Coordinates of C-alpha atoms in Angstrom, one line a residue:
Chain A
M1 CA -6.3 -40.5 0.1
A2 CA -9.9 -40.8 -0.9
K3 CA -10.7 -38.7 -4.0
S4 CA -14.0 -37.7 -2.5
K5 CA -12.3 -36.1 0.5
S6 CA -10.0 -34.1 -1.8
M7 CA -13.0 -32.9 -3.7
A8 CA -14.8 -32.0 -0.5
I9 CA -11.9 -29.9 0.6
F10 CA -11.7 -28.2 -2.8
V11 CA -15.4 -27.5 -3.1
S12 CA -15.4 -26.2 0.5
G13 CA -12.6 -23.7 -0.1
L14 CA -14.0 -22.6 -3.4
W15 CA -17.7 -22.1 -2.6
K16 CA -19.2 -23.5 0.6
E17 CA -16.8 -22.0 3.0
N18 CA -15.4 -19.4 0.6
P19 CA -13.0 -17.2 2.6
V20 CA -14.2 -13.9 1.1
F21 CA -18.0 -14.0 1.0
R22 CA -18.6 -16.6 3.6
Q23 CA -15.9 -16.0 6.2
I24 CA -15.4 -12.4 5.3
L25 CA -11.6 -12.6 5.2
G26 CA -9.1 -11.0 2.9
I27 CA -11.3 -8.0 2.2
C28 CA -8.6 -5.3 2.1
S29 CA -7.0 -6.6 -1.1
A30 CA -10.3 -7.7 -2.5
L31 CA -11.2 -4.0 -2.7
A32 CA -7.8 -2.6 -3.5
V33 CA -6.5 -4.5 -6.5
T34 CA -9.7 -5.4 -8.3
N35 CA -9.9 -2.4 -10.6
L36 CA -7.9 -4.2 -13.2
M37 CA -8.2 -7.9 -14.0
M38 CA -4.5 -8.4 -14.8
N39 CA -3.4 -7.2 -11.4
T40 CA -6.2 -9.2 -9.7
L41 CA -5.0 -12.4 -11.5
I42 CA -1.4 -11.9 -10.4
M43 CA -2.6 -11.1 -6.8
G44 CA -4.8 -14.2 -6.8
L45 CA -2.0 -16.5 -8.1
S46 CA 0.4 -15.0 -5.5
L47 CA -2.1 -15.7 -2.7
I48 CA -2.8 -19.2 -3.9
F49 CA 1.0 -19.9 -3.8
V50 CA 1.5 -18.3 -0.4
T51 CA -1.5 -20.0 1.2
A52 CA -0.7 -23.4 -0.2
M53 CA 3.0 -23.3 0.7
S54 CA 2.3 -21.8 4.2
N55 CA -0.3 -24.5 4.9
L56 CA 2.1 -27.1 3.7
T57 CA 4.9 -25.9 5.9
V58 CA 2.8 -25.3 9.0
S59 CA 1.4 -28.8 8.6
A60 CA 4.8 -30.3 8.2
L61 CA 6.0 -28.6 11.3
R62 CA 2.9 -29.1 13.3
S63 CA 4.2 -31.8 15.6
I64 CA 7.3 -30.1 16.7
T65 CA 6.1 -26.5 16.9
P66 CA 5.5 -25.4 20.5
V67 CA 1.9 -24.4 20.9
R68 CA 2.7 -21.1 22.6
I69 CA 4.7 -19.6 19.8
R70 CA 2.7 -21.0 16.9
M71 CA 1.4 -17.6 15.8
M72 CA 4.9 -16.2 15.5
V73 CA 6.0 -19.2 13.6
Q74 CA 3.1 -18.9 11.3
T75 CA 3.8 -15.3 10.7
L76 CA 7.4 -16.0 10.0
I77 CA 6.5 -18.7 7.5
I78 CA 3.9 -16.6 5.7
A79 CA 6.1 -13.5 5.6
S80 CA 9.0 -15.5 4.1
Y81 CA 6.9 -16.9 1.3
V82 CA 5.5 -13.4 0.6
I83 CA 8.9 -11.9 0.4
I84 CA 9.9 -14.7 -2.1
V85 CA 6.9 -13.8 -4.2
D86 CA 7.7 -10.1 -4.0
I87 CA 11.3 -10.7 -5.1
L88 CA 10.2 -13.0 -8.0
L89 CA 7.7 -10.4 -9.2
K90 CA 10.2 -7.6 -9.1
A91 CA 12.7 -9.7 -11.0
H92 CA 10.4 -11.2 -13.7
L93 CA 7.2 -9.1 -13.8
P94 CA 8.5 -5.6 -12.8
D95 CA 5.5 -3.6 -14.2
I96 CA 3.0 -5.7 -12.3
S97 CA 5.0 -5.6 -9.2
E98 CA 4.9 -1.8 -9.3
A99 CA 1.2 -1.7 -10.0
L100 CA 0.5 -4.0 -7.0
G101 CA 2.8 -1.9 -4.8
P102 CA 2.4 -2.4 -1.1
Y103 CA -0.5 -4.8 -1.5
V104 CA 1.9 -7.7 -2.2
G105 CA 3.4 -7.1 1.3
L106 CA -0.1 -6.9 2.7
I107 CA -0.6 -10.5 1.8
I108 CA 1.1 -11.2 5.1
T109 CA -1.8 -9.7 7.0
N110 CA -4.4 -11.3 4.8
C111 CA -6.5 -13.0 7.4
I112 CA -7.2 -15.9 5.0
I113 CA -3.7 -17.4 5.3
M114 CA -3.4 -17.1 9.0
G115 CA -7.0 -18.3 9.3
R116 CA -6.3 -21.5 7.3
C117 CA -3.1 -22.2 9.1
E118 CA -4.8 -22.0 12.4
A119 CA -8.0 -23.8 11.5
F120 CA -6.8 -26.5 9.2
A121 CA -3.0 -26.9 8.6
R122 CA -2.3 -27.1 12.3
H123 CA -4.4 -30.2 12.7
N124 CA -4.0 -32.0 9.4
T125 CA -1.4 -33.8 7.3
P126 CA 0.6 -32.0 4.7
W127 CA -1.2 -33.1 1.5
P128 CA -4.8 -32.1 2.6
S129 CA -3.3 -28.9 4.0
L130 CA -1.8 -28.1 0.7
L131 CA -5.1 -28.8 -1.1
D132 CA -6.9 -26.6 1.4
G133 CA -4.5 -23.8 0.8
V134 CA -5.0 -24.1 -2.9
A135 CA -8.7 -24.3 -2.5
S136 CA -9.0 -21.3 -0.3
G137 CA -6.7 -19.3 -2.5
C138 CA -8.8 -20.3 -5.5
G139 CA -12.0 -19.3 -3.7
Y140 CA -10.4 -15.9 -3.1
A141 CA -9.2 -15.5 -6.6
F142 CA -12.6 -16.5 -8.0
V143 CA -14.4 -13.8 -6.0
L144 CA -11.8 -11.2 -6.8
L145 CA -11.8 -11.9 -10.6
T146 CA -15.5 -11.6 -10.7
V147 CA -15.5 -8.3 -8.9
A148 CA -12.6 -7.1 -11.1
F149 CA -14.4 -8.2 -14.3
F150 CA -17.3 -5.8 -13.6
R151 CA -15.1 -3.0 -12.3
E152 CA -12.8 -3.0 -15.2
L153 CA -15.6 -3.5 -17.8
L154 CA -17.8 -0.8 -16.4
G155 CA -15.0 1.5 -15.3
F156 CA -12.7 1.2 -18.4
G157 CA -14.6 -0.7 -20.9
T158 CA -11.9 -3.3 -21.1
V159 CA -11.2 -6.8 -19.8
F160 CA -7.6 -7.7 -19.4
G161 CA -6.9 -4.5 -21.4
V162 CA -8.9 -5.6 -24.4
R163 CA -11.6 -3.2 -25.2
L164 CA -15.0 -4.8 -25.1
M165 CA -17.4 -2.0 -24.7
P166 CA -18.7 -0.2 -27.8
G167 CA -17.1 3.0 -28.8
G168 CA -19.8 5.3 -27.4
W169 CA -19.6 3.9 -23.9
T170 CA -18.9 6.5 -21.2
N171 CA -16.7 5.0 -18.5
W172 CA -18.3 4.6 -15.1
T173 CA -15.1 6.0 -13.4
I174 CA -16.7 5.5 -10.0
M175 CA -16.2 1.8 -10.6
V176 CA -12.5 2.0 -10.5
M177 CA -12.5 4.2 -7.4
A178 CA -13.1 3.2 -3.8
P179 CA -16.9 3.4 -3.7
G180 CA -17.2 1.2 -6.7
A181 CA -15.2 -1.5 -5.0
F182 CA -17.3 -1.4 -1.9
F183 CA -20.6 -1.6 -3.9
M184 CA -19.4 -4.4 -6.1
L185 CA -18.1 -6.6 -3.3
G186 CA -21.3 -5.9 -1.2
G187 CA -23.4 -6.8 -4.2
F188 CA -21.4 -10.0 -4.8
I189 CA -21.9 -11.1 -1.2
W190 CA -25.6 -10.4 -1.6
V191 CA -25.8 -12.6 -4.7
A192 CA -23.6 -15.3 -3.4
R193 CA -25.3 -15.6 -0.1
S194 CA -28.7 -15.7 -1.8
F195 CA -27.7 -18.9 -3.5
G196 CA -25.5 -20.6 -0.9
P197 CA -26.7 -22.5 2.2
R198 CA -28.5 -20.2 4.6
D199 CA -26.4 -18.9 7.5
G200 CA -26.9 -21.1 10.5
E201 CA -27.5 -24.1 8.3
K202 CA -24.6 -26.5 8.4
P203 CA -23.2 -26.9 4.8
E204 CA -22.3 -30.5 4.0
G205 CA -18.7 -31.4 4.6
A206 CA -18.3 -28.6 7.1
R207 CA -15.3 -28.9 9.3
Chain B
M1 CA 13.9 13.9 -2.7
E2 CA 12.2 16.9 -1.3
L3 CA 8.5 16.3 -1.3
G4 CA 7.3 19.6 -0.3
L5 CA 4.4 18.2 1.7
S6 CA 4.2 19.4 5.2
A7 CA 3.6 16.9 7.9
F8 CA 0.5 18.9 8.8
V9 CA -1.0 18.4 5.3
I10 CA -0.2 14.7 5.4
F11 CA -1.9 14.5 8.8
F12 CA -5.1 16.0 7.5
A13 CA -5.0 14.2 4.2
A14 CA -4.7 10.8 6.0
I15 CA -7.9 11.6 7.9
F16 CA -10.1 13.1 5.1
T17 CA -8.9 13.1 1.6
N18 CA -6.9 9.9 1.7
N19 CA -8.6 8.1 4.5
I20 CA -6.7 4.9 4.9
L21 CA -9.9 2.9 5.2
L22 CA -12.2 4.5 2.8
T23 CA -9.6 5.2 0.1
N24 CA -6.9 2.7 0.7
F25 CA -9.0 -0.1 2.1
L26 CA -6.7 -0.8 5.0
G27 CA -8.0 -2.5 8.1
M28 CA -11.2 -3.8 6.6
C29 CA -11.5 -7.1 8.6
S30 CA -11.7 -5.6 12.0
F31 CA -13.7 -2.7 10.6
L32 CA -16.4 -5.1 9.4
A33 CA -16.3 -7.2 12.5
V34 CA -16.2 -4.6 15.3
S35 CA -18.3 -1.7 13.9
R36 CA -21.6 -2.8 15.3
E37 CA -21.8 0.0 17.8
V38 CA -20.1 3.2 18.8
K39 CA -18.6 2.1 22.1
S40 CA -16.6 -0.9 20.9
S41 CA -15.7 1.0 17.7
L42 CA -14.3 3.9 19.7
G43 CA -12.4 1.5 22.0
L44 CA -10.7 -0.2 19.2
G45 CA -10.1 3.0 17.3
L46 CA -8.3 4.6 20.2
A47 CA -6.0 1.6 20.6
V48 CA -5.3 1.7 16.8
I49 CA -4.4 5.4 16.9
F50 CA -1.9 4.8 19.7
V51 CA -0.3 1.7 18.1
M52 CA -0.3 3.2 14.6
T53 CA 1.5 6.4 15.6
C54 CA 4.1 4.7 17.7
T55 CA 4.9 1.9 15.3
S56 CA 5.1 4.3 12.4
A57 CA 7.9 6.1 14.3
L58 CA 9.6 2.9 15.3
N59 CA 9.4 1.4 11.8
Y60 CA 10.8 4.5 10.3
L61 CA 13.8 4.4 12.6
V62 CA 14.3 0.7 12.1
Y63 CA 14.0 1.0 8.3
H64 CA 16.3 4.0 7.8
H65 CA 18.8 3.3 10.5
L66 CA 19.1 -0.5 10.3
L67 CA 17.7 -2.0 7.1
V68 CA 19.0 0.5 4.6
P69 CA 22.5 0.9 5.9
L70 CA 22.8 -2.9 6.1
D71 CA 21.3 -3.5 2.7
L72 CA 18.6 -5.7 4.2
V73 CA 15.7 -3.8 2.7
H74 CA 14.0 -6.9 1.3
F75 CA 13.4 -8.1 4.9
R76 CA 11.3 -5.1 5.7
Y77 CA 8.0 -7.1 5.8
I78 CA 9.3 -9.5 8.5
V79 CA 10.9 -6.8 10.5
F80 CA 7.9 -4.4 10.4
I81 CA 5.6 -7.2 11.5
I82 CA 7.9 -8.2 14.4
V83 CA 8.1 -4.6 15.5
I84 CA 4.4 -4.2 15.5
A85 CA 3.7 -7.6 17.2
A86 CA 6.4 -6.8 19.8
F87 CA 5.1 -3.4 20.5
V88 CA 1.5 -4.6 20.9
Q89 CA 2.7 -7.3 23.2
I90 CA 4.6 -4.8 25.3
V91 CA 1.6 -2.5 25.4
E92 CA -0.6 -5.4 26.5
M93 CA 1.8 -6.3 29.3
V94 CA 2.0 -2.6 30.4
I95 CA -1.7 -2.2 30.5
E96 CA -2.2 -5.4 32.4
R97 CA 0.4 -4.4 34.9
F98 CA -0.7 -0.8 35.5
S99 CA -4.4 -0.7 34.8
P100 CA -6.4 -3.9 35.2
V101 CA -9.5 -2.0 34.5
L102 CA -8.3 -0.7 31.2
Y103 CA -7.0 -4.2 30.4
V104 CA -10.5 -5.7 30.9
I105 CA -12.0 -3.1 28.6
L106 CA -9.3 -3.1 25.8
G107 CA -8.1 -6.7 26.3
I108 CA -10.2 -8.3 23.6
F109 CA -9.0 -5.7 21.0
I110 CA -5.4 -6.3 21.4
P111 CA -5.1 -9.5 19.3
L112 CA -7.2 -7.7 16.7
I113 CA -4.7 -4.9 16.4
T114 CA -1.8 -7.1 15.5
V115 CA -3.6 -8.5 12.5
N116 CA -5.0 -5.1 11.5
C117 CA -3.5 -4.7 8.1
A118 CA -3.8 -1.0 8.4
I119 CA -0.9 -0.8 10.8
L120 CA 1.4 -2.7 8.5
G121 CA -0.1 -0.9 5.5
V122 CA 0.7 2.5 6.9
A123 CA 4.3 1.5 7.4
L124 CA 4.6 0.2 3.9
F125 CA 3.0 3.2 2.3
M126 CA 5.3 5.6 4.2
I127 CA 8.3 3.8 2.9
I128 CA 7.1 3.8 -0.7
R129 CA 6.3 7.5 -0.4
D130 CA 9.7 8.3 1.0
Y131 CA 8.4 10.2 4.0
S132 CA 10.7 11.9 6.5
F133 CA 10.4 11.1 10.2
S134 CA 7.9 13.9 11.0
Q135 CA 5.9 13.1 7.9
S136 CA 5.8 9.4 8.9
V137 CA 4.6 10.2 12.4
A138 CA 2.0 12.6 11.0
Y139 CA 0.8 9.9 8.6
G140 CA 0.6 7.3 11.4
A141 CA -1.4 9.6 13.7
G142 CA -3.6 10.9 10.9
G143 CA -4.1 7.4 9.6
G144 CA -5.2 6.1 13.0
I145 CA -7.6 9.0 13.5
G146 CA -9.0 8.6 10.0
W147 CA -9.6 4.9 10.6
T148 CA -11.2 5.6 14.0
L149 CA -13.4 8.3 12.3
A150 CA -14.6 5.7 9.8
I151 CA -15.2 2.9 12.2
V152 CA -17.0 5.1 14.7
A153 CA -19.2 6.6 12.0
M154 CA -20.0 3.1 10.8
G155 CA -20.8 2.0 14.4
G156 CA -23.2 4.9 14.8
I157 CA -24.9 4.1 11.5
R158 CA -25.2 0.4 12.2
Q159 CA -26.5 1.1 15.7
R160 CA -29.3 3.3 14.2
M161 CA -30.0 0.6 11.7
K162 CA -30.8 -2.1 14.3
G163 CA -34.5 -1.9 13.6
A164 CA -34.3 -1.7 9.9
K165 CA -35.3 -4.6 7.6
V166 CA -32.2 -5.7 5.7
P167 CA -32.5 -8.5 3.1
R168 CA -31.1 -11.7 4.7
P169 CA -28.2 -12.2 2.3
L170 CA -27.1 -8.6 2.9
E171 CA -27.2 -8.8 6.7
G172 CA -23.9 -8.1 8.3
P173 CA -20.9 -7.7 6.0
G174 CA -22.9 -7.1 2.8
I175 CA -24.8 -4.0 4.0
T176 CA -21.7 -2.8 5.9
L177 CA -19.8 -2.8 2.6
I178 CA -22.5 -0.9 0.8
I179 CA -22.7 1.7 3.6
A180 CA -18.9 2.0 3.5
G181 CA -19.2 2.6 -0.2
L182 CA -21.6 5.5 0.5
M183 CA -19.2 6.8 3.1
A184 CA -16.3 6.6 0.6
L185 CA -18.3 8.5 -1.9
A186 CA -19.0 11.2 0.7
F187 CA -15.3 11.4 1.6
I188 CA -14.3 11.9 -2.0
G189 CA -16.1 15.2 -1.6
F190 CA -13.2 16.3 0.6
T191 CA -10.8 16.2 -2.3
G192 CA -9.5 19.6 -3.1
M193 CA -10.3 20.8 0.5
I194 CA -6.6 20.7 1.1
Q195 CA -4.3 22.2 -1.5
I196 CA -1.6 19.6 -1.6
Q197 CA 0.0 21.2 -4.6
Chain C
M1 CA 9.3 -26.2 32.2
I2 CA 12.6 -24.4 31.6
K3 CA 13.4 -27.0 29.0
K4 CA 10.1 -26.2 27.2
R5 CA 10.9 -22.5 27.2
L6 CA 14.5 -23.2 26.0
F7 CA 13.2 -25.4 23.2
S8 CA 10.7 -22.7 22.1
V9 CA 13.5 -20.1 21.9
A10 CA 15.9 -22.4 20.1
Y11 CA 13.2 -23.5 17.7
M12 CA 12.2 -20.0 16.9
F13 CA 15.8 -19.0 16.4
G14 CA 16.6 -22.0 14.2
L15 CA 13.5 -21.5 12.1
T16 CA 14.2 -17.8 11.6
L17 CA 17.7 -18.6 10.6
F18 CA 16.5 -21.1 8.1
F19 CA 13.9 -18.9 6.5
T20 CA 16.2 -15.9 6.5
A21 CA 18.8 -18.0 4.6
V22 CA 16.2 -19.2 2.1
V23 CA 14.9 -15.7 1.5
S24 CA 18.4 -14.3 1.2
G25 CA 19.2 -17.0 -1.3
V26 CA 16.3 -16.2 -3.5
Y27 CA 17.2 -12.5 -3.3
E28 CA 20.8 -13.1 -4.3
L29 CA 19.8 -15.2 -7.2
N30 CA 17.5 -12.5 -8.5
R31 CA 19.3 -9.4 -7.5
T32 CA 21.2 -8.8 -10.7
Q33 CA 18.0 -9.3 -12.7
I34 CA 16.2 -6.7 -10.6
E35 CA 19.0 -4.2 -11.1
V36 CA 19.2 -4.9 -14.8
N37 CA 15.4 -4.5 -15.1
E38 CA 15.8 -1.0 -13.5
E39 CA 18.6 0.0 -15.8
I40 CA 16.9 -1.3 -19.0
K41 CA 13.7 0.4 -18.1
L42 CA 15.4 3.8 -17.7
Q43 CA 17.4 3.3 -20.9
K44 CA 14.3 2.4 -22.9
I45 CA 12.5 5.5 -21.7
V46 CA 15.4 7.8 -22.5
L47 CA 15.7 6.3 -26.0
S48 CA 12.0 6.6 -26.7
V49 CA 11.5 10.2 -25.5
L50 CA 14.5 11.3 -27.6
G51 CA 12.7 9.9 -30.6
I52 CA 15.0 7.0 -31.1
D53 CA 13.0 4.1 -32.4
V54 CA 12.6 1.3 -29.9
K55 CA 10.8 -1.6 -31.5
P56 CA 8.6 -3.8 -29.3
G57 CA 10.1 -7.1 -28.6
I58 CA 13.6 -5.7 -28.7
R59 CA 16.1 -7.7 -26.6
D60 CA 17.6 -6.2 -23.5
A61 CA 21.1 -6.5 -24.8
E62 CA 20.2 -4.6 -27.9
I63 CA 18.8 -1.8 -25.8
G64 CA 22.1 -1.5 -23.9
E65 CA 23.9 -1.3 -27.2
M66 CA 21.6 1.3 -28.7
F67 CA 22.0 3.4 -25.5
E68 CA 25.7 3.1 -25.7
N69 CA 25.9 4.3 -29.3
R70 CA 23.3 7.0 -29.3
V71 CA 23.1 8.5 -25.9
A72 CA 25.6 10.3 -23.7
R73 CA 24.9 10.8 -20.1
H74 CA 26.2 13.8 -18.2
E75 CA 26.0 14.4 -14.4
R76 CA 27.0 17.8 -13.3
E77 CA 26.2 20.1 -10.5
G78 CA 23.7 17.6 -9.1
K79 CA 21.8 17.5 -12.4
T80 CA 21.6 14.7 -14.9
V81 CA 21.2 15.3 -18.6
Y82 CA 21.2 13.0 -21.6
Q83 CA 22.3 13.9 -25.1
G84 CA 20.7 12.1 -27.9
F85 CA 22.5 11.6 -31.2
G86 CA 21.4 10.6 -34.7
E87 CA 22.2 7.4 -36.4
D88 CA 25.7 8.7 -37.1
G89 CA 26.4 9.0 -33.4
K90 CA 27.4 12.6 -33.8
T91 CA 24.5 14.8 -34.7
L92 CA 22.7 16.1 -31.7
I93 CA 19.0 15.3 -31.9
G94 CA 17.9 16.4 -28.4
Y95 CA 18.4 16.6 -24.7
A96 CA 16.6 14.6 -22.1
F97 CA 16.4 15.3 -18.4
P98 CA 14.6 13.7 -15.4
L99 CA 11.3 14.7 -14.0
T100 CA 10.6 14.2 -10.3
G101 CA 7.9 15.4 -8.0
P102 CA 5.2 14.3 -5.7
G103 CA 2.1 12.7 -7.2
F104 CA -1.0 11.7 -5.3
W105 CA 0.2 8.6 -3.5
G106 CA 3.9 8.9 -3.9
P107 CA 6.8 10.4 -5.9
L108 CA 6.6 10.4 -9.7
Y109 CA 9.6 9.8 -11.9
G110 CA 9.8 10.5 -15.6
I111 CA 12.0 11.8 -18.4
M112 CA 11.4 14.7 -20.7
A113 CA 13.2 15.4 -24.0
V114 CA 13.5 18.7 -25.7
D115 CA 15.0 19.7 -29.1
P116 CA 18.6 20.9 -29.4
Q117 CA 17.4 24.5 -29.6
L118 CA 15.4 24.1 -26.4
R119 CA 12.3 25.4 -28.1
Q120 CA 9.9 22.5 -28.0
I121 CA 9.1 19.3 -26.2
Q122 CA 10.1 16.2 -28.2
G123 CA 8.8 13.6 -25.8
M124 CA 7.9 12.7 -22.3
A125 CA 7.3 9.6 -20.3
F126 CA 6.8 8.5 -16.7
Y127 CA 8.5 5.3 -15.6
R128 CA 7.8 5.1 -11.9
H129 CA 4.9 6.0 -9.8
S130 CA 2.6 4.8 -6.9
E131 CA -0.6 6.1 -8.4
T132 CA -3.9 4.2 -8.6
P133 CA -3.7 1.8 -11.6
G134 CA -6.2 3.0 -14.1
L135 CA -6.5 6.4 -12.7
G136 CA -3.3 8.3 -11.8
G137 CA -1.5 5.4 -13.3
R138 CA -2.6 6.5 -16.7
I139 CA 0.2 9.0 -16.8
T140 CA 2.2 6.2 -18.4
E141 CA -0.2 5.9 -21.3
A142 CA 0.7 7.1 -24.7
W143 CA -2.2 9.5 -25.1
F144 CA -1.3 11.4 -22.0
S145 CA 2.4 11.9 -22.6
G146 CA 1.7 12.3 -26.3
Q147 CA -0.2 15.6 -25.6
F148 CA 3.1 17.2 -24.7
V149 CA 4.9 16.3 -27.9
G150 CA 5.5 19.3 -30.1
K151 CA 4.4 21.8 -27.4
K152 CA 6.5 24.9 -27.5
I153 CA 8.4 26.0 -24.4
R154 CA 7.5 29.6 -23.9
R155 CA 8.9 32.2 -21.7
V156 CA 6.8 32.4 -18.5
G157 CA 7.0 34.5 -15.4
K158 CA 7.9 32.9 -12.1
E159 CA 4.3 32.7 -10.9
E160 CA 2.9 31.3 -14.2
R161 CA 3.1 27.6 -15.0
H162 CA 4.4 26.3 -18.3
F163 CA 1.4 24.1 -18.8
S164 CA -2.0 23.8 -17.2
L165 CA -3.8 20.5 -16.8
V166 CA -7.5 21.2 -17.5
P167 CA -10.6 18.9 -17.3
A168 CA -10.4 16.2 -19.9
G169 CA -11.6 17.2 -23.3
T170 CA -11.4 21.0 -22.7
A171 CA -7.8 21.6 -23.6
T172 CA -7.7 24.3 -26.3
A173 CA -4.9 26.8 -25.8
E174 CA -1.3 26.0 -26.7
N175 CA -0.4 25.7 -23.0
E176 CA -3.3 23.4 -22.0
V177 CA -3.4 19.6 -21.8
D178 CA -6.1 17.2 -20.7
A179 CA -5.9 16.0 -17.1
I180 CA -7.0 12.5 -16.2
T181 CA -10.6 12.2 -15.1
G182 CA -10.8 10.9 -11.5
A183 CA -7.1 11.6 -10.9
T184 CA -7.1 15.3 -9.9
G185 CA -4.3 14.9 -7.3
T186 CA -2.0 13.1 -9.8
S187 CA -2.8 15.6 -12.5
R188 CA -2.0 18.5 -10.3
G189 CA 1.3 16.9 -9.3
V190 CA 2.2 16.4 -12.9
E191 CA 1.5 20.0 -13.7
R192 CA 3.6 21.2 -10.9
L193 CA 6.6 19.0 -11.5
I194 CA 6.8 19.6 -15.2
D195 CA 6.8 23.3 -14.5
K196 CA 9.5 23.0 -11.8
D197 CA 11.8 20.8 -13.9
L198 CA 11.4 22.9 -17.1
K199 CA 12.3 26.0 -15.2
D200 CA 15.1 24.1 -13.5
Y201 CA 16.7 22.4 -16.6
V202 CA 16.1 24.5 -19.7
P203 CA 18.1 27.5 -18.6
W204 CA 20.8 25.3 -17.1
I205 CA 21.1 23.3 -20.3
A206 CA 21.3 26.5 -22.3
Q207 CA 24.1 27.7 -20.0
Q208 CA 26.0 24.4 -20.4
R209 CA 25.6 24.6 -24.2
A210 CA 27.0 28.2 -24.2
K211 CA 30.0 26.9 -22.3
G212 CA 30.5 24.2 -24.9
L213 CA 30.1 21.5 -22.2
I214 CA 27.2 19.7 -23.8

């Protein structure tokens, strides 16, 4: 498989067709877990895993899956991987599992995964589908980590729990509450869209 | 354990102080996509209220009377999704059969409801918080109404804003998120209105 | 046509069976670990609130051993109480009991330890909650629970609360502690449940002591 095609898929998922700020998918969790970077990192990694594995599985099964029931099949596959992630977190990272709470289960309804399965994995071979899953997951994680960076820094003065702000800093508590999340994500979209291709223009390598 | 929260209080909290959209961020995707005007927002909202209330009740029953006794708790995600999808499918068939007019109006919203993470989210939260049956139903109903309140308000605001000059990169989801942030800020003002403890 | 439908149903069924098996497999493999995590977590908390030194990096097996040697668990009349013993395994150093109550998002679970004479709080910690990380979630932080250490357990009327959670930075009186800024709901929940459980357990433990049961 041509290296340039792999790169194209990767760049697309990460930036040009970024699921969060371009396609506006996966917003719920982008707002909910981004008040601490550690939680965001685990959420991001979980999503990369589930999207990649779901894409791989859907792609592998694409020729035998009857078209009419494909949504149910996709949901079943996605839910299974999410449950596996949930169990593994509970067993090996219990504190983080509790901090993430119901948002791990909500990965199932994260529109990104279903979106990629429908748009890409259904029509492509397993390896590119896997890559696409990883790329979209990374695109998501990238946006979330950036938002989380600012929210944790301004709201707690720390990054990954390490104090970075000078002693006299008063925490902008609003940043770790709901409004802060909305403002940060809105701001990120503003900045990201100012730099990316204009809406309506076809980005290169678009599918 | 006895939580001491009346179903009534949970109902009001889900609408105002713990609005599932503005505080818990549930149901954002359809919120951002559909909230352009009041009419469509209200349509989707009413459908969500109905589905959310009923599936909360159903999921409670399935969880406590099927999954827990059989020690299959870790399958709750799959089971809840199936219950929700099946319920929505049945509702769609019923509407199509008995009111073609209603079906034409609400038809497009139906697929949007199944992937509305708010519905699954409400089910998951009520399990974590160990609500009783009446508390769960109150939470489902209140959650739906709270969600509808938020999306209708947003629809009204965006309708009014049609003539405004929004910077291009902010158009659409960007500005909607910022408005949502202002709404969330306003809703925080409701805290303390209801003495939960 | 029928064949297609049949295939769809069979396919769905088969796939569901497969994934259910895989998920169940993963669950069974990890189940004991999950349960062990729960138990160790509880033991760690009980040990630390009783003032028994739990060094960071301590292995799970060592915790189990320490718990075995220095804590006795009693369940009676629907209540659970832990007796903590000194290094000799015999001298009573404190009692610990569970704290439960509604927080903002969901129930809070913690353990509180008091001295053998039931006069002051020796330690407190929350080990399970569904609060917002960084806001209500801060009840697990040392600075928050540390405020209660050394506080005297006074006699209070039924209507009065043992402790009041006041805006952060303003706690002055003996019965005041700082609440968590931005987490009013959680703070109120904590105030209420500490009061309820102190009123519930302290007289009961005294009673059990008098009967020579613990």
